[in-house]
PDB file of N, CA and C in Angstrom:
ATOM      1  N   MET W  25       5.357  -5.053  -0.467  1.00 79.00           N
ATOM      2  CA  MET W  25       5.144  -5.750  -0.281  1.00 79.00           C
ATOM      3  C   MET W  25       4.924  -6.889  -0.837  1.00 79.00           C
ATOM      4  N   LEU W  26       4.796  -6.657  -2.419  1.00 82.00           N
ATOM      5  CA  LEU W  26       4.830  -7.857  -3.051  1.00 82.00           C
ATOM      6  C   LEU W  26       6.545  -8.204  -2.878  1.00 82.00           C
ATOM      7  N   GLU W  27       7.313  -7.898  -2.622  1.00 85.00           N
ATOM      8  CA  GLU W  27       8.579  -8.334  -2.569  1.00 85.00           C
ATOM      9  C   GLU W  27       8.780  -8.989  -0.882  1.00 85.00           C
ATOM     10  N   LEU W  28       8.190  -8.209   0.635  1.00 86.00           N
ATOM     11  CA  LEU W  28       7.698  -9.800   1.095  1.00 86.00           C
ATOM     12  C   LEU W  28       6.673 -11.277   0.989  1.00 86.00           C
ATOM     13  N   MET W  29       5.914 -10.613  -0.001  1.00 84.00           N
ATOM     14  CA  MET W  29       4.972 -11.815  -0.115  1.00 84.00           C
ATOM     15  C   MET W  29       5.845 -13.285  -0.817  1.00 84.00           C
ATOM     16  N   PHE W  30       6.420 -12.739  -1.980  1.00 86.00           N
ATOM     17  CA  PHE W  30       7.363 -13.314  -2.916  1.00 86.00           C
ATOM     18  C   PHE W  30       8.624 -13.594  -1.700  1.00 86.00           C
ATOM     19  N   LYS W  31       9.359 -12.879  -1.511  1.00 89.00           N
ATOM     20  CA  LYS W  31       9.984 -14.006  -0.597  1.00 89.00           C
ATOM     21  C   LYS W  31       9.863 -14.861   0.320  1.00 89.00           C
ATOM     22  N   HIS W  32       8.747 -14.289   1.412  1.00 87.00           N
ATOM     23  CA  HIS W  32       8.271 -15.713   2.106  1.00 87.00           C
ATOM     24  C   HIS W  32       7.527 -16.871   1.832  1.00 87.00           C
ATOM     25  N   GLY W  33       6.864 -16.420   0.664  1.00 84.00           N
ATOM     26  CA  GLY W  33       6.613 -17.354  -0.258  1.00 84.00           C
ATOM     27  C   GLY W  33       7.099 -18.310  -1.398  1.00 84.00           C
ATOM     28  N   LEU W  34       8.070 -17.627  -0.839  1.00 89.00           N
ATOM     29  CA  LEU W  34       8.761 -18.809  -1.735  1.00 89.00           C
ATOM     30  C   LEU W  34       8.974 -18.879  -3.160  1.00 89.00           C
ATOM     31  N   MET W  35       8.649 -17.651  -3.934  1.00 87.00           N
ATOM     32  CA  MET W  35       8.834 -17.396  -5.044  1.00 87.00           C
ATOM     33  C   MET W  35       9.053 -16.478  -5.670  1.00 87.00           C
ATOM     34  N   ASP W  36       9.614 -17.060  -7.422  1.00 90.00           N
ATOM     35  CA  ASP W  36      10.373 -15.350  -7.557  1.00 90.00           C
ATOM     36  C   ASP W  36       9.714 -14.722  -8.813  1.00 90.00           C
ATOM     37  N   ALA W  37      10.168 -13.465  -9.138  1.00 87.00           N
ATOM     38  CA  ALA W  37       9.318 -12.811  -9.649  1.00 87.00           C
ATOM     39  C   ALA W  37       9.846 -11.712 -10.088  1.00 87.00           C
ATOM     40  N   LYS W  38       8.871 -11.581 -11.268  1.00 89.00           N
ATOM     41  CA  LYS W  38      10.231 -10.341 -12.242  1.00 89.00           C
ATOM     42  C   LYS W  38       8.676 -10.122 -12.643  1.00 89.00           C
ATOM     43  N   LEU W  39       8.308  -8.459 -12.752  1.00 87.00           N
ATOM     44  CA  LEU W  39       7.395  -7.561 -13.275  1.00 87.00           C
ATOM     45  C   LEU W  39       7.672  -6.246 -13.505  1.00 87.00           C
ATOM     46  N   LYS W  40       6.689  -6.346 -14.864  1.00 89.00           N
ATOM     47  CA  LYS W  40       7.199  -5.137 -15.556  1.00 89.00           C
ATOM     48  C   LYS W  40       5.856  -4.531 -15.664  1.00 89.00           C
ATOM     49  N   VAL W  41       5.462  -2.809 -15.186  1.00 87.00           N
ATOM     50  CA  VAL W  41       3.412  -2.588 -14.706  1.00 87.00           C
ATOM     51  C   VAL W  41       3.800  -1.361 -15.455  1.00 87.00           C
ATOM     52  N   LEU W  42       2.662  -1.024 -16.513  1.00 85.00           N
ATOM     53  CA  LEU W  42       2.847   0.371 -17.999  1.00 85.00           C
ATOM     54  C   LEU W  42       1.345   1.240 -16.637  1.00 85.00           C
ATOM     55  N   GLY W  43       1.587   2.082 -17.043  1.00 81.00           N
ATOM     56  CA  GLY W  43       0.153   2.561 -16.207  1.00 81.00           C
ATOM     57  C   GLY W  43       0.448   3.442 -16.292  1.00 81.00           C
ATOM     58  N   ASP W  44      -1.004   4.985 -16.162  1.00 77.00           N
ATOM     59  CA  ASP W  44      -0.817   6.031 -15.379  1.00 77.00           C
ATOM     60  C   ASP W  44      -1.241   6.792 -14.286  1.00 77.00           C
ATOM     61  N   LEU W  45       0.977   5.744 -14.022  1.00 75.00           N
ATOM     62  CA  LEU W  45       1.870   7.068 -12.652  1.00 75.00           C
ATOM     63  C   LEU W  45       1.340   8.374 -12.780  1.00 75.00           C
ATOM     64  N   ASP W  46       1.572   9.353 -13.755  1.00 77.00           N
ATOM     65  CA  ASP W  46       1.325  10.646 -13.428  1.00 77.00           C
ATOM     66  C   ASP W  46      -0.098  11.054 -13.298  1.00 77.00           C
ATOM     67  N   VAL W  47      -0.553  10.046 -12.966  1.00 76.00           N
ATOM     68  CA  VAL W  47      -1.853  11.351 -12.741  1.00 76.00           C
ATOM     69  C   VAL W  47      -2.360   9.932 -10.806  1.00 76.00           C
ATOM     70  N   ASP W  48      -1.497   9.032 -10.687  1.00 79.00           N
ATOM     71  CA  ASP W  48      -2.915   8.245 -10.068  1.00 79.00           C
ATOM     72  C   ASP W  48      -2.188   6.829  -8.967  1.00 79.00           C
ATOM     73  N   ASP W  49      -1.225   6.990  -8.155  1.00 81.00           N
ATOM     74  CA  ASP W  49      -0.139   5.172  -8.517  1.00 81.00           C
ATOM     75  C   ASP W  49      -0.905   4.186  -8.585  1.00 81.00           C
ATOM     76  N   HIS W  50      -1.673   4.974  -7.223  1.00 83.00           N
ATOM     77  CA  HIS W  50      -2.882   3.699  -7.127  1.00 83.00           C
ATOM     78  C   HIS W  50      -3.621   3.288  -7.132  1.00 83.00           C
ATOM     79  N   HIS W  51      -4.462   3.148  -8.378  1.00 84.00           N
ATOM     80  CA  HIS W  51      -4.705   2.169  -9.878  1.00 84.00           C
ATOM     81  C   HIS W  51      -4.188   1.075  -9.984  1.00 84.00           C
ATOM     82  N   THR W  52      -3.085   1.738 -10.861  1.00 85.00           N
ATOM     83  CA  THR W  52      -1.998   0.280 -10.691  1.00 85.00           C
ATOM     84  C   THR W  52      -1.911  -0.060  -9.915  1.00 85.00           C
ATOM     85  N   VAL W  53      -1.003  -0.082  -8.785  1.00 84.00           N
ATOM     86  CA  VAL W  53      -0.497  -0.415  -7.722  1.00 84.00           C
ATOM     87  C   VAL W  53      -1.878  -1.880  -7.498  1.00 84.00           C
ATOM     88  N   GLU W  54      -2.746  -0.630  -7.180  1.00 87.00           N
ATOM     89  CA  GLU W  54      -4.568  -2.224  -7.412  1.00 87.00           C
ATOM     90  C   GLU W  54      -4.753  -2.960  -8.666  1.00 87.00           C
ATOM     91  N   ASP W  55      -4.083  -2.631  -9.311  1.00 88.00           N
ATOM     92  CA  ASP W  55      -4.114  -4.050  -9.941  1.00 88.00           C
ATOM     93  C   ASP W  55      -3.702  -4.625 -10.497  1.00 88.00           C
ATOM     94  N   VAL W  56      -1.465  -4.445 -10.386  1.00 88.00           N
ATOM     95  CA  VAL W  56      -1.159  -5.069  -9.667  1.00 88.00           C
ATOM     96  C   VAL W  56      -1.818  -6.225  -9.419  1.00 88.00           C
ATOM     97  N   GLY W  57      -1.556  -6.603  -8.054  1.00 87.00           N
ATOM     98  CA  GLY W  57      -2.593  -6.781  -6.738  1.00 87.00           C
ATOM     99  C   GLY W  57      -3.548  -7.716  -7.648  1.00 87.00           C
ATOM    100  N   LEU W  58      -4.439  -7.396  -8.352  1.00 92.00           N
ATOM    101  CA  LEU W  58      -5.673  -8.421  -9.249  1.00 92.00           C
ATOM    102  C   LEU W  58      -5.711  -9.259 -10.377  1.00 92.00           C
ATOM    103  N   VAL W  59      -3.832  -9.032 -11.391  1.00 92.00           N
ATOM    104  CA  VAL W  59      -4.009  -9.577 -11.375  1.00 92.00           C
ATOM    105  C   VAL W  59      -2.679 -10.885 -11.212  1.00 92.00           C
ATOM    106  N   LEU W  60      -1.720 -10.241 -10.061  1.00 90.00           N
ATOM    107  CA  LEU W  60      -1.693 -11.226  -8.960  1.00 90.00           C
ATOM    108  C   LEU W  60      -2.311 -12.132  -8.748  1.00 90.00           C
ATOM    109  N   GLY W  61      -3.738 -12.234  -8.564  1.00 89.00           N
ATOM    110  CA  GLY W  61      -4.245 -12.802  -7.483  1.00 89.00           C
ATOM    111  C   GLY W  61      -5.140 -13.692  -7.765  1.00 89.00           C
ATOM    112  N   GLN W  62      -4.929 -12.897  -9.892  1.00 95.00           N
ATOM    113  CA  GLN W  62      -5.688 -14.213 -10.555  1.00 95.00           C
ATOM    114  C   GLN W  62      -4.526 -15.484 -11.040  1.00 95.00           C
ATOM    115  N   ALA W  63      -3.530 -14.434 -11.151  1.00 91.00           N
ATOM    116  CA  ALA W  63      -2.657 -15.585 -11.849  1.00 91.00           C
ATOM    117  C   ALA W  63      -2.506 -16.556 -10.464  1.00 91.00           C
ATOM    118  N   ILE W  64      -2.343 -16.383  -9.442  1.00 88.00           N
ATOM    119  CA  ILE W  64      -2.035 -16.886  -8.401  1.00 88.00           C
ATOM    120  C   ILE W  64      -2.822 -18.519  -8.718  1.00 88.00           C
ATOM    121  N   ALA W  65      -4.352 -17.820  -8.017  1.00 91.00           N
ATOM    122  CA  ALA W  65      -5.413 -18.604  -8.145  1.00 91.00           C
ATOM    123  C   ALA W  65      -5.860 -19.748  -8.823  1.00 91.00           C
ATOM    124  N   LYS W  66      -5.230 -19.519 -10.243  1.00 94.00           N
ATOM    125  CA  LYS W  66      -4.762 -19.722 -11.868  1.00 94.00           C
ATOM    126  C   LYS W  66      -4.620 -21.380 -11.377  1.00 94.00           C
ATOM    127  N   ALA W  67      -2.538 -20.883 -10.643  1.00 89.00           N
ATOM    128  CA  ALA W  67      -1.712 -21.911 -11.203  1.00 89.00           C
ATOM    129  C   ALA W  67      -3.002 -22.527 -10.150  1.00 89.00           C
ATOM    130  N   LEU W  68      -2.927 -22.404  -8.496  1.00 88.00           N
ATOM    131  CA  LEU W  68      -3.309 -22.912  -7.634  1.00 88.00           C
ATOM    132  C   LEU W  68      -4.158 -24.536  -7.773  1.00 88.00           C
ATOM    133  N   GLY W  69      -5.204 -22.783  -9.238  1.00 90.00           N
ATOM    134  CA  GLY W  69      -6.449 -24.996  -9.777  1.00 90.00           C
ATOM    135  C   GLY W  69      -6.977 -24.999  -8.327  1.00 90.00           C
ATOM    136  N   LYS W  70      -7.700 -26.008  -8.621  1.00 88.00           N
ATOM    137  CA  LYS W  70      -8.374 -26.658  -7.656  1.00 88.00           C
ATOM    138  C   LYS W  70      -8.779 -26.501  -6.032  1.00 88.00           C
ATOM    139  N   MET W  71      -7.063 -26.873  -6.063  1.00 84.00           N
ATOM    140  CA  MET W  71      -6.648 -26.251  -4.473  1.00 84.00           C
ATOM    141  C   MET W  71      -6.756 -27.025  -3.645  1.00 84.00           C
ATOM    142  N   GLU W  72      -6.302 -28.982  -4.342  1.00 86.00           N
ATOM    143  CA  GLU W  72      -7.033 -29.741  -3.851  1.00 86.00           C
ATOM    144  C   GLU W  72      -5.763 -29.819  -2.729  1.00 86.00           C
ATOM    145  N   GLY W  73      -5.582 -30.596  -2.323  1.00 84.00           N
ATOM    146  CA  GLY W  73      -4.459 -30.399  -1.165  1.00 84.00           C
ATOM    147  C   GLY W  73      -3.213 -29.960   0.175  1.00 84.00           C
ATOM    148  N   ILE W  74      -5.220 -28.631  -0.262  1.00 80.00           N
ATOM    149  CA  ILE W  74      -3.788 -27.257   0.438  1.00 80.00           C
ATOM    150  C   ILE W  74      -4.647 -27.322   0.956  1.00 80.00           C
ATOM    151  N   ARG W  75      -3.587 -26.991   2.297  1.00 80.00           N
ATOM    152  CA  ARG W  75      -4.300 -26.808   4.066  1.00 80.00           C
ATOM    153  C   ARG W  75      -4.387 -25.297   4.111  1.00 80.00           C
ATOM    154  N   ARG W  76      -4.935 -25.067   5.471  1.00 72.00           N
ATOM    155  CA  ARG W  76      -4.842 -23.163   5.639  1.00 72.00           C
ATOM    156  C   ARG W  76      -3.035 -23.484   7.174  1.00 72.00           C
ATOM    157  N   TYR W  77      -2.762 -22.411   6.989  1.00 74.00           N
ATOM    158  CA  TYR W  77      -1.769 -22.777   7.475  1.00 74.00           C
ATOM    159  C   TYR W  77      -1.722 -22.043   8.693  1.00 74.00           C
ATOM    160  N   GLY W  78      -3.149 -21.956   9.846  1.00 77.00           N
ATOM    161  CA  GLY W  78      -3.529 -20.916  11.286  1.00 77.00           C
ATOM    162  C   GLY W  78      -3.420 -19.315  10.603  1.00 77.00           C
ATOM    163  N   SER W  79      -3.960 -18.988  12.126  1.00 80.00           N
ATOM    164  CA  SER W  79      -3.408 -17.481  11.786  1.00 80.00           C
ATOM    165  C   SER W  79      -2.181 -17.214  13.114  1.00 80.00           C
ATOM    166  N   ALA W  80      -2.320 -15.763  12.861  1.00 84.00           N
ATOM    167  CA  ALA W  80      -1.039 -15.609  13.802  1.00 84.00           C
ATOM    168  C   ALA W  80      -1.360 -13.381  14.387  1.00 84.00           C
ATOM    169  N   ARG W  81      -0.783 -12.780  15.188  1.00 88.00           N
ATOM    170  CA  ARG W  81      -0.796 -11.754  16.064  1.00 88.00           C
ATOM    171  C   ARG W  81      -0.229 -11.096  15.689  1.00 88.00           C
ATOM    172  N   ALA W  82       0.194  -9.725  15.798  1.00 89.00           N
ATOM    173  CA  ALA W  82       1.716  -9.303  16.850  1.00 89.00           C
ATOM    174  C   ALA W  82       1.215  -8.098  15.995  1.00 89.00           C
ATOM    175  N   PRO W  83       2.051  -8.071  17.523  1.00 91.00           N
ATOM    176  CA  PRO W  83       1.830  -6.109  17.866  1.00 91.00           C
ATOM    177  C   PRO W  83       3.060  -4.874  16.617  1.00 91.00           C
ATOM    178  N   MET W  84       2.405  -4.339  15.661  1.00 86.00           N
ATOM    179  CA  MET W  84       3.197  -3.195  15.016  1.00 86.00           C
ATOM    180  C   MET W  84       2.795  -2.065  15.027  1.00 86.00           C
ATOM    181  N   ASP W  85       4.110  -1.321  16.259  1.00 86.00           N
ATOM    182  CA  ASP W  85       3.777   0.349  16.144  1.00 86.00           C
ATOM    183  C   ASP W  85       2.745   0.213  17.584  1.00 86.00           C
ATOM    184  N   GLU W  86       1.422   1.396  16.703  1.00 86.00           N
ATOM    185  CA  GLU W  86       0.670   1.130  17.708  1.00 86.00           C
ATOM    186  C   GLU W  86      -0.413   0.477  17.177  1.00 86.00           C
ATOM    187  N   ALA W  87       0.200  -1.256  16.971  1.00 89.00           N
ATOM    188  CA  ALA W  87      -1.658  -1.701  16.523  1.00 89.00           C
ATOM    189  C   ALA W  87      -1.580  -2.912  16.280  1.00 89.00           C
ATOM    190  N   MET W  88      -2.057  -4.334  16.568  1.00 88.00           N
ATOM    191  CA  MET W  88      -1.865  -5.710  17.100  1.00 88.00           C
ATOM    192  C   MET W  88      -2.486  -5.406  15.655  1.00 88.00           C
ATOM    193  N   ALA W  89      -1.651  -6.544  14.179  1.00 85.00           N
ATOM    194  CA  ALA W  89      -1.548  -7.182  12.887  1.00 85.00           C
ATOM    195  C   ALA W  89      -2.037  -8.382  12.873  1.00 85.00           C
TER     196      ALA W  89
END
């Protein structure tokens, strides 16, 4: 999912993640998401001039996403 976010967001990224993967990788993935969200929010600052892009729906497998 991160690879797709960076590709479609036209962003380059190189991540190095250390965590307790032997115990549970879910928490490490969750922490990566939190840190990336904080970094993007900080980079955008006050978000002046940024407008919403809209919304879309598409069928994926047996669900509408």
